[in-house]
mmCIF file of N, CA, C and O in Angstrom:
data_model
loop_
_atom_site.group_PDB
_atom_site.id
_atom_site.type_symbol
_atom_site.label_atom_id
_atom_site.label_comp_id
_atom_site.label_asym_id
_atom_site.label_seq_id
_atom_site.Cartn_x
_atom_site.Cartn_y
_atom_site.Cartn_z
ATOM 1 N N MET A 29 34.211 133.995 -77.528
ATOM 2 C CA MET A 29 35.335 134.995 -78.489
ATOM 3 C C MET A 29 36.378 134.753 -77.983
ATOM 4 O O MET A 29 36.755 135.161 -76.394
ATOM 5 N N PRO A 30 37.370 134.660 -78.335
ATOM 6 C CA PRO A 30 38.915 134.894 -77.844
ATOM 7 C C PRO A 30 39.036 136.333 -77.215
ATOM 8 O O PRO A 30 39.106 137.186 -77.957
ATOM 9 N N ASP A 31 40.126 136.376 -76.040
ATOM 10 C CA ASP A 31 40.194 137.722 -75.618
ATOM 11 C C ASP A 31 41.285 138.358 -76.692
ATOM 12 O O ASP A 31 40.968 139.910 -76.843
ATOM 13 N N ARG A 32 41.819 138.094 -77.541
ATOM 14 C CA ARG A 32 42.598 138.909 -78.585
ATOM 15 C C ARG A 32 41.617 139.797 -79.439
ATOM 16 O O ARG A 32 41.943 140.352 -80.651
ATOM 17 N N LYS A 33 40.040 138.889 -79.627
ATOM 18 C CA LYS A 33 39.262 139.656 -80.494
ATOM 19 C C LYS A 33 38.276 140.439 -79.893
ATOM 20 O O LYS A 33 37.355 141.001 -80.110
ATOM 21 N N ASN A 34 38.275 140.469 -78.411
ATOM 22 C CA ASN A 34 37.156 141.724 -77.643
ATOM 23 C C ASN A 34 37.975 142.630 -77.627
ATOM 24 O O ASN A 34 39.248 142.729 -76.502
ATOM 25 N N TYR A 35 37.419 143.781 -77.759
ATOM 26 C CA TYR A 35 38.000 144.858 -77.768
ATOM 27 C C TYR A 35 37.473 146.026 -76.961
ATOM 28 O O TYR A 35 35.780 145.990 -76.942
ATOM 29 N N PHE A 36 37.411 146.356 -76.134
ATOM 30 C CA PHE A 36 36.578 147.767 -75.120
ATOM 31 C C PHE A 36 37.217 149.281 -76.566
ATOM 32 O O PHE A 36 38.244 149.766 -76.234
ATOM 33 N N ILE A 37 35.943 149.530 -76.597
ATOM 34 C CA ILE A 37 36.012 151.095 -77.114
ATOM 35 C C ILE A 37 34.619 151.912 -76.273
ATOM 36 O O ILE A 37 33.518 151.546 -76.490
ATOM 37 N N PRO A 38 35.161 153.092 -75.524
ATOM 38 C CA PRO A 38 34.348 153.998 -74.955
ATOM 39 C C PRO A 38 33.609 154.335 -75.888
ATOM 40 O O PRO A 38 34.179 154.633 -77.251
ATOM 41 N N ASN A 39 32.491 154.906 -75.403
ATOM 42 C CA ASN A 39 31.529 155.485 -76.267
ATOM 43 C C ASN A 39 30.992 156.667 -76.037
ATOM 44 O O ASN A 39 30.046 157.332 -76.367
ATOM 45 N N SER A 40 31.718 157.215 -74.745
ATOM 46 C CA SER A 40 31.312 158.446 -74.167
ATOM 47 C C SER A 40 31.876 159.672 -75.184
ATOM 48 O O SER A 40 32.930 159.326 -75.626
ATOM 49 N N PRO A 41 31.029 160.693 -75.432
ATOM 50 C CA PRO A 41 31.389 161.765 -76.395
ATOM 51 C C PRO A 41 32.550 162.588 -75.698
ATOM 52 O O PRO A 41 32.844 162.432 -74.671
ATOM 53 N N ILE A 42 33.407 163.348 -76.880
ATOM 54 C CA ILE A 42 33.981 164.016 -76.449
ATOM 55 C C ILE A 42 33.386 165.589 -76.080
ATOM 56 O O ILE A 42 33.620 166.102 -77.005
ATOM 57 N N PHE A 43 33.561 165.860 -74.682
ATOM 58 C CA PHE A 43 32.372 166.966 -74.345
ATOM 59 C C PHE A 43 32.857 168.307 -75.105
ATOM 60 O O PHE A 43 32.218 169.122 -75.365
ATOM 61 N N ASN A 44 34.116 168.503 -75.316
ATOM 62 C CA ASN A 44 34.692 169.714 -75.494
ATOM 63 C C ASN A 44 34.769 169.892 -77.195
ATOM 64 O O ASN A 44 35.078 170.951 -77.565
ATOM 65 N N LYS A 45 34.081 168.958 -77.591
ATOM 66 C CA LYS A 45 33.902 168.926 -79.077
ATOM 67 C C LYS A 45 32.602 169.257 -79.584
ATOM 68 O O LYS A 45 32.381 168.993 -80.923
ATOM 69 N N ILE A 46 31.790 169.017 -78.925
ATOM 70 C CA ILE A 46 30.272 168.976 -79.428
ATOM 71 C C ILE A 46 29.398 169.896 -78.604
ATOM 72 O O ILE A 46 30.272 170.280 -77.405
ATOM 73 N N LYS A 47 28.752 170.435 -79.024
ATOM 74 C CA LYS A 47 28.148 171.524 -78.480
ATOM 75 C C LYS A 47 26.904 171.121 -77.250
ATOM 76 O O LYS A 47 26.186 169.708 -77.760
ATOM 77 N N ARG A 48 27.002 171.395 -76.301
ATOM 78 C CA ARG A 48 26.300 170.953 -75.129
ATOM 79 C C ARG A 48 24.659 171.727 -74.843
ATOM 80 O O ARG A 48 24.910 172.795 -74.795
ATOM 81 N N LEU A 49 23.853 171.112 -74.536
ATOM 82 C CA LEU A 49 22.222 171.938 -74.468
ATOM 83 C C LEU A 49 22.353 172.242 -73.143
ATOM 84 O O LEU A 49 22.943 171.665 -72.265
ATOM 85 N N ASN A 50 21.616 173.545 -72.413
ATOM 86 C CA ASN A 50 21.279 174.058 -71.696
ATOM 87 C C ASN A 50 20.949 172.965 -70.693
ATOM 88 O O ASN A 50 20.394 172.240 -70.930
ATOM 89 N N ILE A 51 20.919 173.141 -68.996
ATOM 90 C CA ILE A 51 20.484 171.867 -68.266
ATOM 91 C C ILE A 51 18.901 172.140 -68.478
ATOM 92 O O ILE A 51 18.059 170.942 -68.476
ATOM 93 N N ASP A 52 18.243 173.505 -68.806
ATOM 94 C CA ASP A 52 17.055 173.290 -68.662
ATOM 95 C C ASP A 52 16.291 172.524 -70.169
ATOM 96 O O ASP A 52 15.597 172.347 -70.527
ATOM 97 N N LYS A 53 17.335 172.676 -70.774
ATOM 98 C CA LYS A 53 16.769 171.766 -72.101
ATOM 99 C C LYS A 53 16.896 170.210 -72.323
ATOM 100 O O LYS A 53 16.392 169.534 -73.474
ATOM 101 N N ILE A 54 17.647 169.566 -71.148
ATOM 102 C CA ILE A 54 17.913 167.944 -71.617
ATOM 103 C C ILE A 54 16.681 167.455 -70.677
ATOM 104 O O ILE A 54 16.079 168.052 -69.355
ATOM 105 N N ASN A 55 16.078 166.720 -71.217
ATOM 106 C CA ASN A 55 15.049 165.329 -70.659
ATOM 107 C C ASN A 55 15.297 164.929 -69.673
ATOM 108 O O ASN A 55 16.442 163.658 -70.073
ATOM 109 N N LYS A 56 15.559 165.342 -68.564
ATOM 110 C CA LYS A 56 16.154 164.478 -67.245
ATOM 111 C C LYS A 56 15.694 163.175 -66.763
ATOM 112 O O LYS A 56 15.847 162.615 -65.882
ATOM 113 N N HIS A 57 14.427 162.858 -67.563
ATOM 114 C CA HIS A 57 13.728 161.740 -67.160
ATOM 115 C C HIS A 57 13.621 160.336 -68.445
ATOM 116 O O HIS A 57 12.852 159.742 -68.462
ATOM 117 N N GLU A 58 14.737 160.671 -69.403
ATOM 118 C CA GLU A 58 14.720 159.701 -70.146
ATOM 119 C C GLU A 58 16.248 159.324 -70.509
ATOM 120 O O GLU A 58 17.083 159.901 -69.840
ATOM 121 N N LEU A 59 16.086 157.667 -69.632
ATOM 122 C CA LEU A 59 17.551 156.923 -70.014
ATOM 123 C C LEU A 59 17.427 156.437 -71.449
ATOM 124 O O LEU A 59 16.612 155.971 -71.839
ATOM 125 N N VAL A 60 18.826 156.394 -72.110
ATOM 126 C CA VAL A 60 18.662 155.801 -73.787
ATOM 127 C C VAL A 60 19.664 154.761 -73.248
ATOM 128 O O VAL A 60 21.215 154.816 -72.489
ATOM 129 N N PHE A 61 19.708 153.936 -73.669
ATOM 130 C CA PHE A 61 20.443 152.581 -73.460
ATOM 131 C C PHE A 61 20.853 151.882 -75.203
ATOM 132 O O PHE A 61 19.581 151.441 -75.577
ATOM 133 N N VAL A 62 22.037 151.867 -75.545
ATOM 134 C CA VAL A 62 21.897 151.345 -76.636
ATOM 135 C C VAL A 62 22.926 150.269 -76.734
ATOM 136 O O VAL A 62 23.823 150.076 -76.144
ATOM 137 N N THR A 63 22.257 149.260 -77.522
ATOM 138 C CA THR A 63 22.958 148.106 -77.467
ATOM 139 C C THR A 63 22.552 146.777 -79.022
ATOM 140 O O THR A 63 21.437 147.268 -79.415
ATOM 141 N N THR A 64 23.390 146.238 -79.195
ATOM 142 C CA THR A 64 22.953 145.182 -80.529
ATOM 143 C C THR A 64 22.712 143.853 -79.843
ATOM 144 O O THR A 64 22.713 142.865 -80.521
ATOM 145 N N SER A 65 22.780 143.547 -78.459
ATOM 146 C CA SER A 65 22.893 142.179 -78.051
ATOM 147 C C SER A 65 21.809 142.677 -76.949
ATOM 148 O O SER A 65 22.262 142.854 -75.837
ATOM 149 N N SER A 66 20.685 141.426 -76.815
ATOM 150 C CA SER A 66 19.997 141.487 -75.921
ATOM 151 C C SER A 66 20.393 140.408 -74.602
ATOM 152 O O SER A 66 19.932 140.136 -73.573
ATOM 153 N N VAL A 67 21.554 139.608 -75.285
ATOM 154 C CA VAL A 67 22.163 138.644 -74.451
ATOM 155 C C VAL A 67 22.982 138.976 -73.413
ATOM 156 O O VAL A 67 23.212 138.586 -72.223
ATOM 157 N N SER A 68 23.868 140.161 -73.670
ATOM 158 C CA SER A 68 24.745 140.480 -73.060
ATOM 159 C C SER A 68 24.002 141.759 -71.645
ATOM 160 O O SER A 68 25.023 142.117 -71.070
ATOM 161 N N THR A 69 23.023 142.212 -71.850
ATOM 162 C CA THR A 69 22.648 142.514 -70.990
ATOM 163 C C THR A 69 21.712 142.274 -70.180
ATOM 164 O O THR A 69 20.738 141.479 -70.388
ATOM 165 N N ASP A 70 21.299 142.453 -68.902
ATOM 166 C CA ASP A 70 20.406 141.992 -67.764
ATOM 167 C C ASP A 70 19.451 142.844 -67.858
ATOM 168 O O ASP A 70 19.073 143.522 -66.922
ATOM 169 N N PHE A 71 18.403 142.759 -68.910
ATOM 170 C CA PHE A 71 17.331 143.330 -68.650
ATOM 171 C C PHE A 71 15.985 143.289 -67.766
ATOM 172 O O PHE A 71 15.913 144.426 -67.236
ATOM 173 N N PRO A 72 15.968 142.210 -67.049
ATOM 174 C CA PRO A 72 15.478 141.923 -65.933
ATOM 175 C C PRO A 72 15.435 143.144 -64.910
ATOM 176 O O PRO A 72 14.851 143.715 -64.144
ATOM 177 N N VAL A 73 16.642 143.047 -64.547
ATOM 178 C CA VAL A 73 17.278 143.728 -63.596
ATOM 179 C C VAL A 73 17.195 145.534 -63.945
ATOM 180 O O VAL A 73 16.502 146.024 -63.110
ATOM 181 N N ILE A 74 17.249 145.628 -64.710
ATOM 182 C CA ILE A 74 17.095 146.917 -65.336
ATOM 183 C C ILE A 74 15.626 147.679 -65.837
ATOM 184 O O ILE A 74 15.167 148.226 -65.017
ATOM 185 N N PHE A 75 14.867 146.851 -65.780
ATOM 186 C CA PHE A 75 13.262 147.081 -65.728
ATOM 187 C C PHE A 75 12.768 146.948 -64.370
ATOM 188 O O PHE A 75 12.080 147.393 -63.979
ATOM 189 N N LYS A 76 13.332 145.865 -63.363
ATOM 190 C CA LYS A 76 12.947 145.877 -62.213
ATOM 191 C C LYS A 76 13.683 147.572 -61.426
ATOM 192 O O LYS A 76 12.880 148.135 -60.705
ATOM 193 N N ALA A 77 14.868 147.861 -61.581
ATOM 194 C CA ALA A 77 15.074 149.181 -61.261
ATOM 195 C C ALA A 77 14.470 150.512 -62.018
ATOM 196 O O ALA A 77 14.507 151.401 -61.164
ATOM 197 N N LEU A 78 13.956 150.327 -63.077
ATOM 198 C CA LEU A 78 12.897 151.158 -63.568
ATOM 199 C C LEU A 78 11.688 151.343 -63.120
ATOM 200 O O LEU A 78 11.520 152.227 -62.772
ATOM 201 N N LYS A 79 11.401 150.273 -62.687
ATOM 202 C CA LYS A 79 9.694 150.312 -61.825
ATOM 203 C C LYS A 79 10.155 150.772 -60.387
ATOM 204 O O LYS A 79 9.003 151.740 -60.272
ATOM 205 N N LYS A 80 11.088 150.598 -59.769
ATOM 206 C CA LYS A 80 11.059 151.556 -58.713
ATOM 207 C C LYS A 80 11.341 152.923 -58.895
ATOM 208 O O LYS A 80 10.881 153.719 -58.079
ATOM 209 N N LEU A 81 12.478 153.361 -59.623
ATOM 210 C CA LEU A 81 12.377 154.870 -60.269
ATOM 211 C C LEU A 81 11.141 155.105 -60.591
ATOM 212 O O LEU A 81 10.635 156.632 -60.399
ATOM 213 N N SER A 82 10.134 154.520 -61.020
ATOM 214 C CA SER A 82 8.453 154.690 -61.731
ATOM 215 C C SER A 82 7.780 155.389 -60.564
ATOM 216 O O SER A 82 6.789 156.186 -60.881
ATOM 217 N N SER A 83 7.878 154.411 -59.489
ATOM 218 C CA SER A 83 7.188 155.284 -58.501
ATOM 219 C C SER A 83 7.288 156.630 -57.896
ATOM 220 O O SER A 83 6.883 157.193 -57.691
ATOM 221 N N LYS A 84 8.700 156.852 -58.209
ATOM 222 C CA LYS A 84 8.975 158.176 -57.574
ATOM 223 C C LYS A 84 8.721 159.171 -58.798
ATOM 224 O O LYS A 84 8.912 160.510 -58.555
ATOM 225 N N TYR A 85 9.533 158.825 -60.053
ATOM 226 C CA TYR A 85 9.367 159.655 -61.166
ATOM 227 C C TYR A 85 8.290 159.152 -61.879
ATOM 228 O O TYR A 85 9.263 158.072 -63.059
ATOM 229 N N PRO A 86 7.216 159.208 -62.079
ATOM 230 C CA PRO A 86 6.448 158.470 -63.307
ATOM 231 C C PRO A 86 6.432 158.914 -64.417
ATOM 232 O O PRO A 86 6.268 158.196 -65.544
ATOM 233 N N GLU A 87 7.245 160.033 -64.630
ATOM 234 C CA GLU A 87 7.243 160.496 -66.088
ATOM 235 C C GLU A 87 8.244 159.603 -66.971
ATOM 236 O O GLU A 87 8.906 160.043 -68.344
ATOM 237 N N ILE A 88 9.221 159.225 -65.939
ATOM 238 C CA ILE A 88 10.590 158.548 -66.653
ATOM 239 C C ILE A 88 10.242 157.323 -67.754
ATOM 240 O O ILE A 88 9.355 156.716 -67.714
ATOM 241 N N LYS A 89 11.342 157.184 -68.752
ATOM 242 C CA LYS A 89 11.010 156.684 -69.543
ATOM 243 C C LYS A 89 12.510 156.166 -70.091
ATOM 244 O O LYS A 89 13.730 156.490 -69.992
ATOM 245 N N LEU A 90 12.545 154.833 -70.318
ATOM 246 C CA LEU A 90 14.100 153.889 -71.040
ATOM 247 C C LEU A 90 13.523 153.659 -72.632
ATOM 248 O O LEU A 90 12.929 153.136 -73.142
ATOM 249 N N ARG A 91 14.701 154.427 -73.535
ATOM 250 C CA ARG A 91 14.443 154.204 -74.701
ATOM 251 C C ARG A 91 15.835 152.882 -74.869
ATOM 252 O O ARG A 91 16.616 153.319 -74.109
ATOM 253 N N VAL A 92 15.322 152.510 -75.431
ATOM 254 C CA VAL A 92 16.416 150.881 -75.859
ATOM 255 C C VAL A 92 16.315 151.143 -77.439
ATOM 256 O O VAL A 92 15.236 151.058 -78.027
ATOM 257 N N ILE A 93 17.667 151.414 -77.962
ATOM 258 C CA ILE A 93 18.030 151.708 -79.277
ATOM 259 C C ILE A 93 18.659 150.225 -79.731
ATOM 260 O O ILE A 93 19.708 149.837 -78.940
ATOM 261 N N GLY A 94 18.446 149.393 -80.395
ATOM 262 C CA GLY A 94 19.034 148.335 -81.006
ATOM 263 C C GLY A 94 18.266 147.785 -82.251
ATOM 264 O O GLY A 94 17.522 148.183 -83.120
ATOM 265 N N LEU A 95 18.102 146.165 -81.882
ATOM 266 C CA LEU A 95 17.761 145.518 -82.496
ATOM 267 C C LEU A 95 15.589 145.552 -82.835
ATOM 268 O O LEU A 95 15.591 146.334 -81.607
ATOM 269 N N ASP A 96 15.258 145.379 -83.987
ATOM 270 C CA ASP A 96 13.824 145.652 -84.239
ATOM 271 C C ASP A 96 13.039 144.768 -83.118
ATOM 272 O O ASP A 96 11.820 145.066 -82.684
ATOM 273 N N ASN A 97 12.872 143.560 -83.130
ATOM 274 C CA ASN A 97 12.190 142.660 -82.112
ATOM 275 C C ASN A 97 12.376 142.639 -80.817
ATOM 276 O O ASN A 97 11.925 141.539 -80.359
ATOM 277 N N TRP A 98 12.777 143.412 -80.099
ATOM 278 C CA TRP A 98 13.064 143.167 -78.561
ATOM 279 C C TRP A 98 11.962 143.082 -77.762
ATOM 280 O O TRP A 98 11.412 142.863 -76.873
ATOM 281 N N GLU A 99 10.491 144.203 -78.287
ATOM 282 C CA GLU A 99 9.455 144.625 -77.653
ATOM 283 C C GLU A 99 8.816 143.171 -77.438
ATOM 284 O O GLU A 99 8.405 142.850 -76.738
ATOM 285 N N ASP A 100 8.804 142.240 -78.387
ATOM 286 C CA ASP A 100 8.330 140.881 -78.397
ATOM 287 C C ASP A 100 8.996 140.201 -76.984
ATOM 288 O O ASP A 100 8.121 139.549 -76.605
ATOM 289 N N GLN A 101 10.328 140.403 -77.344
ATOM 290 C CA GLN A 101 11.170 139.451 -76.542
ATOM 291 C C GLN A 101 11.044 139.749 -74.942
ATOM 292 O O GLN A 101 11.060 138.616 -74.397
ATOM 293 N N PHE A 102 10.802 140.992 -74.694
ATOM 294 C CA PHE A 102 10.803 141.245 -73.189
ATOM 295 C C PHE A 102 9.253 141.761 -72.622
ATOM 296 O O PHE A 102 9.280 142.180 -71.759
ATOM 297 N N GLU A 103 8.424 141.457 -73.633
ATOM 298 C CA GLU A 103 7.012 141.851 -73.491
ATOM 299 C C GLU A 103 6.821 141.110 -71.944
ATOM 300 O O GLU A 103 5.829 141.975 -71.066
ATOM 301 N N LYS A 104 7.160 140.072 -71.722
ATOM 302 C CA LYS A 104 6.372 139.406 -70.572
ATOM 303 C C LYS A 104 7.200 140.052 -69.027
ATOM 304 O O LYS A 104 6.094 140.358 -68.607
ATOM 305 N N GLU A 105 8.172 140.607 -69.056
ATOM 306 C CA GLU A 105 8.936 141.285 -68.079
ATOM 307 C C GLU A 105 8.123 142.525 -68.066
ATOM 308 O O GLU A 105 8.184 143.083 -66.977
ATOM 309 N N ILE A 106 8.181 143.121 -69.028
ATOM 310 C CA ILE A 106 7.417 144.534 -68.917
ATOM 311 C C ILE A 106 6.099 144.789 -68.473
ATOM 312 O O ILE A 106 5.628 145.576 -67.593
ATOM 313 N N THR A 107 5.426 143.828 -68.681
ATOM 314 C CA THR A 107 4.111 143.599 -68.380
ATOM 315 C C THR A 107 4.311 143.276 -66.856
ATOM 316 O O THR A 107 3.381 144.026 -66.043
ATOM 317 N N LYS A 108 4.848 142.547 -66.332
ATOM 318 C CA LYS A 108 5.168 141.938 -65.047
ATOM 319 C C LYS A 108 5.334 143.090 -64.292
ATOM 320 O O LYS A 108 4.869 143.374 -62.881
ATOM 321 N N PHE A 109 6.422 144.036 -64.675
ATOM 322 C CA PHE A 109 6.534 145.513 -63.806
ATOM 323 C C PHE A 109 5.787 146.392 -64.092
ATOM 324 O O PHE A 109 6.266 147.416 -63.404
ATOM 325 N N LYS A 110 4.991 146.179 -64.739
ATOM 326 C CA LYS A 110 3.839 147.332 -64.837
ATOM 327 C C LYS A 110 4.628 148.464 -65.568
ATOM 328 O O LYS A 110 4.318 149.578 -64.969
ATOM 329 N N ILE A 111 5.174 148.566 -66.623
ATOM 330 C CA ILE A 111 6.169 149.538 -67.054
ATOM 331 C C ILE A 111 5.798 149.933 -68.709
ATOM 332 O O ILE A 111 7.056 150.482 -68.865
ATOM 333 N N ASN A 112 4.826 149.168 -69.050
ATOM 334 C CA ASN A 112 5.011 149.038 -70.700
ATOM 335 C C ASN A 112 4.767 150.873 -70.841
ATOM 336 O O ASN A 112 5.300 151.064 -72.319
ATOM 337 N N ASN A 113 4.459 151.648 -69.981
ATOM 338 C CA ASN A 113 4.339 153.469 -70.668
ATOM 339 C C ASN A 113 6.077 153.581 -70.126
ATOM 340 O O ASN A 113 5.992 155.018 -70.889
ATOM 341 N N ASN A 114 6.571 153.072 -69.701
ATOM 342 C CA ASN A 114 8.025 153.704 -69.521
ATOM 343 C C ASN A 114 9.185 153.302 -70.145
ATOM 344 O O ASN A 114 10.164 153.605 -70.219
ATOM 345 N N VAL A 115 9.043 152.171 -70.957
ATOM 346 C CA VAL A 115 9.952 151.692 -71.887
ATOM 347 C C VAL A 115 9.382 151.734 -73.331
ATOM 348 O O VAL A 115 8.466 151.664 -73.861
ATOM 349 N N LEU A 116 10.607 152.399 -74.175
ATOM 350 C CA LEU A 116 10.365 152.764 -75.842
ATOM 351 C C LEU A 116 11.399 151.851 -76.281
ATOM 352 O O LEU A 116 12.327 151.895 -75.709
ATOM 353 N N PHE A 117 11.141 151.232 -77.679
ATOM 354 C CA PHE A 117 12.334 150.454 -78.245
ATOM 355 C C PHE A 117 12.233 151.246 -79.743
ATOM 356 O O PHE A 117 11.283 151.668 -80.056
ATOM 357 N N SER A 118 13.154 151.781 -79.844
ATOM 358 C CA SER A 118 13.949 152.048 -81.476
ATOM 359 C C SER A 118 14.886 150.644 -81.653
ATOM 360 O O SER A 118 15.693 150.770 -81.390
ATOM 361 N N GLY A 119 14.542 150.916 -83.237
ATOM 362 C CA GLY A 119 15.435 149.645 -83.835
ATOM 363 C C GLY A 119 16.460 150.442 -84.474
ATOM 364 O O GLY A 119 16.836 151.513 -84.605
#
């Protein structure tokens, strides 16, 4: 893709315009990753990091929001790292 068609759009919220939850109501063990491209993300590295984190925080979850068929695409890596119960896919 040519540089002139490649735009950076930050996706962080504007915190002074949204209601924030109290710290005790935030799920501190859920990581949310939103993307529409499995190619542009190094998921094996993310899964490896999740494996390391899950040894210290067994209740940790990675929720991947994006395309529907990713479970099949990454099943081998998820099984290899034994993080089947830690990865959730939402289409």
